[in-house]
Amino acid sequence: TLTLTLSDTRVGHFQLWHCGRHATYHATYDQTPRPSTPTSPLQLNPNTQPALHLDMLAQRLRMGMLMCFLAVTWVSATTTASTGGLKEGVAPPPGICTHLYQAGVHKIELNRRHFLLLVPNGLPDTPTPIVVDVPGFSESPYYQMELTGIMRSLEVYKWIAMIPFGTANTPTDTCCPEGASTADCEAGVTLDKVNPCSFNAGGCCGVAASRETSDVEFVRQMVAWAEANMCGDKAAVFATGFSNGGMMSNRLGCDAPDVFAMVAPVAGNVRIGGDLEACNPDRHVGWVSLCGTSDSACNRDFEETAKAWSVRNECADVDPVPTYNTATTECYRYLDCGAHTEFCTLLDLTHEWPGHNRPDGTSPEQPASNVDATAFIFERFASVVYGNAERNRTPVA
């Protein structure tokens, strides 16, 4: 028998440690459940973590699903989760997640390379999904961060993101133009077209491909670092990217299917060539991709790429069905797949991130009917985390 006496009548959450395992539950005093995922790709619901009412807790206890409790600690809604989710002076029981870095943007050096670590406010002390976001050709991670607006989605979902720095002909640890101020570089308003950074996506791009830089291995190291230092959830690792970064996120699905549950390339397809001889993942990998009909970087073989991923994921050999349609956006999903497989085309969109303007002010105006690619992608990632998509990635038959 477990009796909970709560002196604080505000909405909050409590932490349960049972049989050496830890979970965080939200408790409310009304009967209105909170949705566990956003309701649309254009309107994110900030209450994305599942709610557990006190009466539901009692029911679960009666069913014997939560046994061997070692401790129950009430944490008010004002407690900051990024500091461990515990009140000051309370030592965490064994097995609780800890995060080496608190909220903010951190530049991390790893094996003589760098990446940006993006940490939202209120990061819970439970295993945290990881999003790897790969910049495009000549972009810095700061530019990519501003282009996608990814931090807003991280704040909603309470996940972390990692953005790698690419390889340039002349070594650089900023991927910003020579002479650019630190303020301009970190504001993401500059592209270095003289000494561009790039990633080895196989048949593209820049010196990273010509030197056959081991970018897949570096991303693997990044993910392992996040698992060790930020309590990253190895069952919920995702990749996205733009242009050359979109090609690279495709390659991560090809070459690292043991790491990534889903990849979401934007304006970049699989590029066979160089040290990428074929894309034959040994297990199903979720795939969601977006391309503008006027984007020459992806539109020439976009439908062929989508069809190829449907074959890799052993989808039914039938036409895909519509999932999200507006005046300028058409999205389609293949059926009966080993992992979620979906693609979107955007009418007349050139080489841009759908629904977002470039931080350097060079983007043409986009219609409001263009899907917000960042929100859309995170919703698809969330469907894996929260169980509304194919999560069990079985080996390819």
Short mmCIF file of C-alpha atoms in Angstrom, two decimals:
data_model
loop_
_atom_site.label_atom_id
_atom_site.label_comp_id
_atom_site.label_asym_id
_atom_site.label_seq_id
_atom_site.Cartn_x
_atom_site.Cartn_y
_atom_site.Cartn_z
CA THR A 1 0.00 0.00 0.00
CA LEU A 2 1.33 3.41 -0.97
CA THR A 3 -0.17 6.60 0.44
CA LEU A 4 0.59 9.92 -1.26
CA THR A 5 -0.02 13.03 0.81
CA LEU A 6 0.51 16.20 -1.20
CA SER A 7 0.73 19.49 0.66
CA ASP A 8 1.29 21.44 -2.55
CA THR A 9 -1.98 21.82 -4.45
CA ARG A 10 -0.44 23.13 -7.63
CA VAL A 11 -0.08 21.08 -10.78
CA GLY A 12 3.33 19.49 -10.79
CA HIS A 13 5.09 16.21 -11.26
CA PHE A 14 6.49 13.52 -9.09
CA GLN A 15 9.30 11.06 -9.58
CA LEU A 16 9.08 7.34 -8.93
CA TRP A 17 11.94 4.98 -8.36
CA HIS A 18 10.92 1.36 -8.49
CA CYS A 19 13.11 -1.73 -8.74
CA GLY A 20 16.08 0.48 -9.63
CA ARG A 21 14.27 2.25 -12.46
CA HIS A 22 13.22 5.86 -12.66
CA ALA A 23 10.30 7.58 -14.32
CA THR A 24 8.80 11.06 -14.21
CA TYR A 25 5.03 11.46 -14.21
CA HIS A 26 2.88 14.56 -14.43
CA ALA A 27 0.00 14.81 -11.97
CA THR A 28 -3.04 17.02 -12.40
CA TYR A 29 -6.17 17.43 -10.31
CA ASP A 30 -8.70 17.73 -13.10
CA GLN A 31 -9.99 15.08 -15.49
CA THR A 32 -8.85 16.73 -18.74
CA PRO A 33 -6.02 14.69 -20.26
CA ARG A 34 -3.18 16.46 -22.01
CA PRO A 35 -2.21 15.23 -25.48
CA SER A 36 1.10 13.43 -25.64
CA THR A 37 2.02 14.67 -29.10
CA PRO A 38 1.38 17.85 -31.08
CA THR A 39 -1.98 17.99 -32.77
CA SER A 40 -0.78 19.38 -36.10
CA PRO A 41 2.52 20.06 -37.84
CA LEU A 42 1.73 23.77 -37.83
CA GLN A 43 0.60 24.16 -34.21
CA LEU A 44 2.79 22.52 -31.63
CA ASN A 45 1.21 21.75 -28.28
CA PRO A 46 3.73 22.57 -25.54
CA ASN A 47 2.32 19.88 -23.25
CA THR A 48 3.94 16.94 -25.00
CA GLN A 49 4.84 14.71 -22.09
CA PRO A 50 2.23 12.14 -21.10
CA ALA A 51 0.04 13.02 -18.13
CA LEU A 52 -0.72 10.67 -15.29
CA HIS A 53 -3.63 11.61 -13.00
CA LEU A 54 -3.48 10.58 -9.38
CA ASP A 55 -6.46 8.29 -9.81
CA MET A 56 -4.67 6.63 -12.72
CA LEU A 57 -1.63 6.12 -10.49
CA ALA A 58 -3.82 4.43 -7.89
CA GLN A 59 -5.29 2.21 -10.59
CA ARG A 60 -1.85 1.20 -11.78
CA LEU A 61 -0.78 0.45 -8.24
CA ARG A 62 -3.84 -1.74 -7.76
CA MET A 63 -2.95 -3.58 -10.94
CA GLY A 64 0.51 -4.25 -9.62
CA MET A 65 2.26 -2.51 -12.50
CA LEU A 66 4.33 -0.23 -10.28
CA MET A 67 5.86 -2.27 -7.51
CA CYS A 68 8.95 -2.23 -5.24
CA PHE A 69 8.94 1.55 -4.79
CA LEU A 70 12.13 2.78 -3.23
CA ALA A 71 11.15 6.42 -3.00
CA VAL A 72 8.49 8.91 -4.01
CA THR A 73 9.55 12.53 -4.23
CA TRP A 74 7.14 15.35 -4.99
CA VAL A 75 8.65 18.05 -7.14
CA SER A 76 6.68 21.29 -7.57
CA ALA A 77 6.10 22.75 -10.99
CA THR A 78 8.66 25.42 -10.30
CA THR A 79 11.55 22.98 -9.91
CA THR A 80 14.09 23.27 -12.73
CA ALA A 81 14.56 19.90 -14.38
CA SER A 82 17.84 20.87 -16.02
CA THR A 83 19.48 20.79 -12.60
CA GLY A 84 18.50 17.17 -12.17
CA GLY A 85 14.80 17.57 -11.35
CA LEU A 86 15.44 17.32 -7.62
CA LYS A 87 15.16 19.87 -4.86
CA GLU A 88 18.44 21.22 -3.64
CA GLY A 89 20.08 18.95 -1.10
CA VAL A 90 18.19 15.80 -2.17
CA ALA A 91 20.60 13.17 -3.42
CA PRO A 92 19.34 11.25 -6.48
CA PRO A 93 18.88 7.49 -6.10
CA PRO A 94 21.14 5.25 -8.21
CA GLY A 95 20.30 5.09 -11.92
CA ILE A 96 18.85 8.60 -12.32
CA CYS A 97 19.86 10.38 -15.50
CA THR A 98 22.27 13.25 -15.17
CA HIS A 99 23.15 15.83 -17.81
CA LEU A 100 26.66 17.21 -18.08
CA TYR A 101 25.42 20.43 -19.72
CA GLN A 102 22.49 22.61 -18.75
CA ALA A 103 20.21 24.69 -20.98
CA GLY A 104 21.86 26.62 -23.79
CA VAL A 105 24.07 26.21 -26.86
CA HIS A 106 27.43 24.59 -26.19
CA LYS A 107 30.36 24.05 -28.55
CA ILE A 108 31.86 20.63 -27.85
CA GLU A 109 35.24 19.32 -28.99
CA LEU A 110 35.33 15.59 -29.69
CA ASN A 111 38.28 13.76 -31.23
CA ARG A 112 39.68 16.97 -32.77
CA ARG A 113 36.34 17.89 -34.35
CA HIS A 114 33.46 19.99 -33.04
CA PHE A 115 29.70 20.03 -32.79
CA LEU A 116 27.07 22.27 -31.22
CA LEU A 117 25.02 20.78 -28.41
CA LEU A 118 21.55 22.34 -28.03
CA VAL A 119 19.89 21.84 -24.66
CA PRO A 120 16.38 23.15 -23.87
CA ASN A 121 15.18 24.49 -20.54
CA GLY A 122 13.66 21.99 -18.15
CA LEU A 123 15.31 18.89 -19.57
CA PRO A 124 13.83 15.94 -17.63
CA ASP A 125 16.07 13.44 -15.91
CA THR A 126 14.82 10.56 -18.03
CA PRO A 127 16.43 9.14 -21.21
CA THR A 128 16.38 11.93 -23.77
CA PRO A 129 15.75 11.60 -27.53
CA ILE A 130 18.60 12.88 -29.72
CA VAL A 131 18.31 14.77 -33.01
CA VAL A 132 21.38 15.12 -35.24
CA ASP A 133 20.91 18.08 -37.59
CA VAL A 134 23.46 18.29 -40.44
CA PRO A 135 24.15 21.68 -42.10
CA GLY A 136 24.21 22.25 -45.83
CA PHE A 137 27.21 23.00 -48.03
CA SER A 138 29.01 26.20 -46.91
CA GLU A 139 26.81 26.45 -43.79
CA SER A 140 27.96 26.69 -40.21
CA PRO A 141 26.03 24.92 -37.45
CA TYR A 142 24.95 28.36 -36.25
CA TYR A 143 23.40 29.07 -39.67
CA GLN A 144 21.61 25.71 -39.65
CA MET A 145 20.29 26.32 -36.14
CA GLU A 146 18.78 29.65 -37.19
CA LEU A 147 17.51 28.35 -40.54
CA THR A 148 15.51 25.53 -39.00
CA GLY A 149 14.48 27.23 -35.77
CA ILE A 150 15.19 23.88 -34.16
CA MET A 151 15.55 25.26 -30.64
CA ARG A 152 11.83 26.08 -30.55
CA SER A 153 10.95 22.45 -31.18
CA LEU A 154 13.50 21.28 -28.63
CA GLU A 155 11.85 23.51 -26.04
CA VAL A 156 8.49 21.92 -26.85
CA TYR A 157 9.61 18.31 -26.80
CA LYS A 158 12.42 18.58 -24.23
CA TRP A 159 14.90 16.73 -26.43
CA ILE A 160 18.50 17.57 -27.29
CA ALA A 161 20.09 18.25 -30.68
CA MET A 162 23.62 18.04 -32.02
CA ILE A 163 24.85 19.95 -35.09
CA PRO A 164 28.27 18.91 -36.44
CA PHE A 165 30.85 21.22 -38.00
CA GLY A 166 31.86 20.13 -41.50
CA THR A 167 35.24 19.87 -43.21
CA ALA A 168 36.77 22.70 -45.26
CA ASN A 169 39.85 22.89 -47.49
CA THR A 170 41.55 25.20 -44.99
CA PRO A 171 40.95 23.88 -41.46
CA THR A 172 38.34 25.88 -39.55
CA ASP A 173 36.48 25.36 -36.30
CA THR A 174 33.75 27.88 -37.10
CA CYS A 175 32.73 27.25 -40.75
CA CYS A 176 32.28 31.03 -40.97
CA PRO A 177 34.04 33.37 -43.46
CA GLU A 178 37.47 34.65 -42.58
CA GLY A 179 37.09 38.03 -40.95
CA ALA A 180 33.52 37.46 -39.83
CA SER A 181 32.92 38.69 -36.30
CA THR A 182 32.15 36.18 -33.58
CA ALA A 183 28.77 37.87 -33.13
CA ASP A 184 27.85 37.51 -36.83
CA CYS A 185 29.13 33.94 -36.95
CA GLU A 186 27.17 32.83 -33.91
CA ALA A 187 24.09 34.73 -35.09
CA GLY A 188 24.11 32.43 -38.11
CA VAL A 189 23.99 35.19 -40.72
CA THR A 190 27.09 34.25 -42.74
CA LEU A 191 27.92 31.59 -45.36
CA ASP A 192 31.54 30.82 -46.22
CA LYS A 193 31.59 30.32 -50.00
CA VAL A 194 35.38 30.81 -50.22
CA ASN A 195 36.34 28.03 -47.80
CA PRO A 196 33.07 26.08 -47.54
CA CYS A 197 32.47 23.35 -45.01
CA SER A 198 30.91 20.15 -46.30
CA PHE A 199 30.02 16.56 -45.40
CA ASN A 200 30.85 13.31 -47.13
CA ALA A 201 27.48 12.06 -48.34
CA GLY A 202 29.13 9.73 -50.85
CA GLY A 203 28.79 11.30 -54.29
CA CYS A 204 28.68 14.79 -52.77
CA CYS A 205 29.99 17.25 -51.56
CA GLY A 206 33.18 19.35 -51.52
CA VAL A 207 36.45 18.34 -49.91
CA ALA A 208 34.68 16.12 -47.37
CA ALA A 209 33.64 13.78 -50.22
CA SER A 210 36.88 14.08 -52.20
CA ARG A 211 38.90 13.23 -49.07
CA GLU A 212 36.41 10.53 -48.04
CA THR A 213 36.09 12.10 -44.61
CA SER A 214 34.64 9.67 -42.05
CA ASP A 215 31.55 11.72 -41.24
CA VAL A 216 29.39 8.69 -40.47
CA GLU A 217 31.92 7.57 -37.88
CA PHE A 218 32.07 11.05 -36.37
CA VAL A 219 28.28 11.16 -36.03
CA ARG A 220 28.40 7.76 -34.35
CA GLN A 221 30.90 9.20 -31.87
CA MET A 222 28.64 12.21 -31.26
CA VAL A 223 25.67 9.98 -30.47
CA ALA A 224 27.77 7.81 -28.14
CA TRP A 225 28.96 10.99 -26.40
CA ALA A 226 25.34 12.13 -25.90
CA GLU A 227 24.36 8.75 -24.50
CA ALA A 228 27.22 8.92 -22.00
CA ASN A 229 27.04 12.60 -21.05
CA MET A 230 23.45 13.74 -21.67
CA CYS A 231 21.49 10.57 -20.88
CA GLY A 232 20.65 10.18 -24.56
CA ASP A 233 18.04 7.57 -25.40
CA LYS A 234 19.71 5.11 -27.76
CA ALA A 235 16.27 3.86 -28.88
CA ALA A 236 15.26 7.37 -30.02
CA VAL A 237 18.04 8.80 -32.19
CA PHE A 238 17.05 10.78 -35.29
CA ALA A 239 18.77 12.68 -38.10
CA THR A 240 17.78 15.54 -40.35
CA GLY A 241 19.67 18.03 -42.48
CA PHE A 242 19.48 20.46 -45.37
CA SER A 243 20.95 20.10 -48.88
CA ASN A 244 24.37 18.43 -48.44
CA GLY A 245 23.17 17.78 -44.88
CA GLY A 246 20.01 16.18 -46.27
CA MET A 247 22.16 13.90 -48.42
CA MET A 248 24.23 13.14 -45.31
CA SER A 249 21.15 12.27 -43.25
CA ASN A 250 20.13 9.89 -46.04
CA ARG A 251 23.57 8.31 -45.79
CA LEU A 252 23.20 7.93 -42.03
CA GLY A 253 20.06 5.91 -42.71
CA CYS A 254 22.00 3.80 -45.20
CA ASP A 255 25.20 3.28 -43.19
CA ALA A 256 24.08 3.56 -39.55
CA PRO A 257 20.67 1.87 -39.34
CA ASP A 258 21.69 0.43 -35.98
CA VAL A 259 21.85 3.99 -34.59
CA PHE A 260 18.99 5.91 -36.23
CA ALA A 261 15.30 5.14 -35.78
CA MET A 262 14.31 7.66 -38.47
CA VAL A 263 16.00 10.12 -40.83
CA ALA A 264 14.37 13.22 -42.33
CA PRO A 265 16.37 14.72 -45.22
CA VAL A 266 15.35 18.11 -46.58
CA ALA A 267 16.35 19.11 -50.13
CA GLY A 268 18.89 16.30 -50.44
CA ASN A 269 18.70 12.71 -51.71
CA VAL A 270 20.89 9.61 -51.54
CA ARG A 271 24.10 10.26 -53.50
CA ILE A 272 25.82 7.05 -54.54
CA GLY A 273 29.49 7.57 -55.32
CA GLY A 274 32.84 8.00 -53.64
CA ASP A 275 32.99 5.65 -50.68
CA LEU A 276 29.21 5.06 -50.72
CA GLU A 277 28.81 2.22 -53.19
CA ALA A 278 25.22 1.36 -52.30
CA CYS A 279 22.46 2.04 -49.79
CA ASN A 280 21.52 -1.31 -48.30
CA PRO A 281 20.66 -0.91 -44.60
CA ASP A 282 20.35 -4.23 -42.80
CA ARG A 283 17.23 -3.12 -40.96
CA HIS A 284 14.27 -0.84 -41.56
CA VAL A 285 14.84 2.87 -40.94
CA GLY A 286 12.05 5.44 -40.81
CA TRP A 287 12.34 7.95 -43.65
CA VAL A 288 10.58 11.30 -44.12
CA SER A 289 11.79 13.76 -46.75
CA LEU A 290 10.76 17.11 -48.26
CA CYS A 291 11.69 18.73 -51.59
CA GLY A 292 10.50 21.75 -53.57
CA THR A 293 9.32 21.22 -57.13
CA SER A 294 11.69 24.01 -58.26
CA ASP A 295 14.65 22.78 -56.23
CA SER A 296 17.21 21.36 -58.65
CA ALA A 297 19.24 19.92 -55.76
CA CYS A 298 16.59 17.27 -55.11
CA ASN A 299 13.66 17.37 -57.56
CA ARG A 300 15.29 15.43 -60.39
CA ASP A 301 15.25 12.10 -58.55
CA PHE A 302 13.15 12.80 -55.47
CA GLU A 303 10.32 10.41 -56.30
CA GLU A 304 12.83 7.72 -57.25
CA THR A 305 14.54 8.19 -53.88
CA ALA A 306 11.19 7.88 -52.09
CA LYS A 307 10.35 4.72 -54.01
CA ALA A 308 13.77 3.25 -53.22
CA TRP A 309 13.24 3.85 -49.48
CA SER A 310 9.80 2.22 -49.70
CA VAL A 311 11.50 -0.87 -51.16
CA ARG A 312 14.20 -0.83 -48.45
CA ASN A 313 11.47 -0.64 -45.80
CA GLU A 314 9.49 -3.42 -47.51
CA CYS A 315 6.34 -1.35 -47.92
CA ALA A 316 3.31 -2.69 -49.76
CA ASP A 317 3.63 -2.35 -53.53
CA VAL A 318 0.72 0.07 -53.80
CA ASP A 319 0.46 3.81 -54.37
CA PRO A 320 1.20 5.95 -51.30
CA VAL A 321 -1.73 7.64 -49.59
CA PRO A 322 -2.08 11.39 -48.84
CA THR A 323 -1.23 12.46 -45.29
CA TYR A 324 -0.98 16.25 -45.32
CA ASN A 325 -2.15 18.52 -48.13
CA THR A 326 -2.50 22.27 -48.58
CA ALA A 327 -2.53 24.54 -51.63
CA THR A 328 1.27 24.16 -51.91
CA THR A 329 2.19 21.09 -49.87
CA GLU A 330 1.47 17.46 -50.74
CA CYS A 331 2.64 14.65 -48.45
CA TYR A 332 2.24 10.93 -49.05
CA ARG A 333 2.92 7.83 -46.96
CA TYR A 334 3.61 4.31 -48.10
CA LEU A 335 1.59 1.54 -46.47
CA ASP A 336 2.47 -1.57 -44.45
CA CYS A 337 6.13 -0.61 -44.11
CA GLY A 338 8.75 -1.99 -41.76
CA ALA A 339 9.29 1.65 -40.73
CA HIS A 340 7.42 4.88 -41.42
CA THR A 341 8.09 6.04 -45.02
CA GLU A 342 6.73 9.41 -46.20
CA PHE A 343 7.61 12.24 -48.58
CA CYS A 344 6.39 15.79 -49.25
CA THR A 345 6.64 18.02 -52.29
CA LEU A 346 6.22 21.80 -52.13
CA LEU A 347 4.89 23.64 -55.15
CA ASP A 348 7.40 26.06 -56.74
CA LEU A 349 9.72 26.00 -53.72
CA THR A 350 13.38 26.53 -54.64
CA HIS A 351 16.39 25.47 -52.55
CA GLU A 352 14.94 26.49 -49.18
CA TRP A 353 13.91 24.97 -45.86
CA PRO A 354 10.08 24.77 -46.09
CA GLY A 355 8.29 27.28 -43.91
CA HIS A 356 11.47 29.11 -42.84
CA ASN A 357 13.53 31.99 -44.17
CA ARG A 358 17.31 31.93 -44.39
CA PRO A 359 18.93 33.88 -41.55
CA ASP A 360 21.00 35.94 -44.01
CA GLY A 361 17.83 37.41 -45.56
CA THR A 362 18.27 35.84 -49.02
CA SER A 363 15.09 33.71 -49.09
CA PRO A 364 12.17 34.48 -51.39
CA GLU A 365 8.85 34.87 -49.62
CA GLN A 366 7.15 31.54 -48.93
CA PRO A 367 3.37 31.14 -48.87
CA ALA A 368 1.75 30.40 -45.53
CA SER A 369 0.46 27.11 -46.98
CA ASN A 370 4.00 25.69 -47.09
CA VAL A 371 4.36 23.16 -44.30
CA ASP A 372 6.74 24.09 -41.48
CA ALA A 373 9.36 21.42 -42.14
CA THR A 374 10.86 21.54 -38.64
CA ALA A 375 7.53 21.10 -36.87
CA PHE A 376 6.47 18.41 -39.35
CA ILE A 377 9.70 16.44 -38.91
CA PHE A 378 9.58 16.63 -35.12
CA GLU A 379 5.99 15.42 -35.16
CA ARG A 380 7.08 12.39 -37.17
CA PHE A 381 10.00 11.76 -34.81
CA ALA A 382 7.60 12.06 -31.87
CA SER A 383 5.32 9.45 -33.39
CA VAL A 384 8.19 6.99 -33.01
CA VAL A 385 8.99 8.05 -29.44
CA TYR A 386 5.37 7.99 -28.29
CA GLY A 387 4.34 4.88 -30.16
CA ASN A 388 2.21 6.12 -33.07
CA ALA A 389 4.57 4.92 -35.79
CA GLU A 390 6.46 1.76 -36.55
CA ARG A 391 9.05 1.72 -33.75
CA ASN A 392 10.21 -1.89 -33.98
CA ARG A 393 12.76 -1.71 -36.76
CA THR A 394 13.05 -5.33 -37.81
CA PRO A 395 15.94 -6.69 -39.87
CA VAL A 396 15.38 -6.61 -43.62
CA ALA A 397 14.16 -9.95 -44.84
#
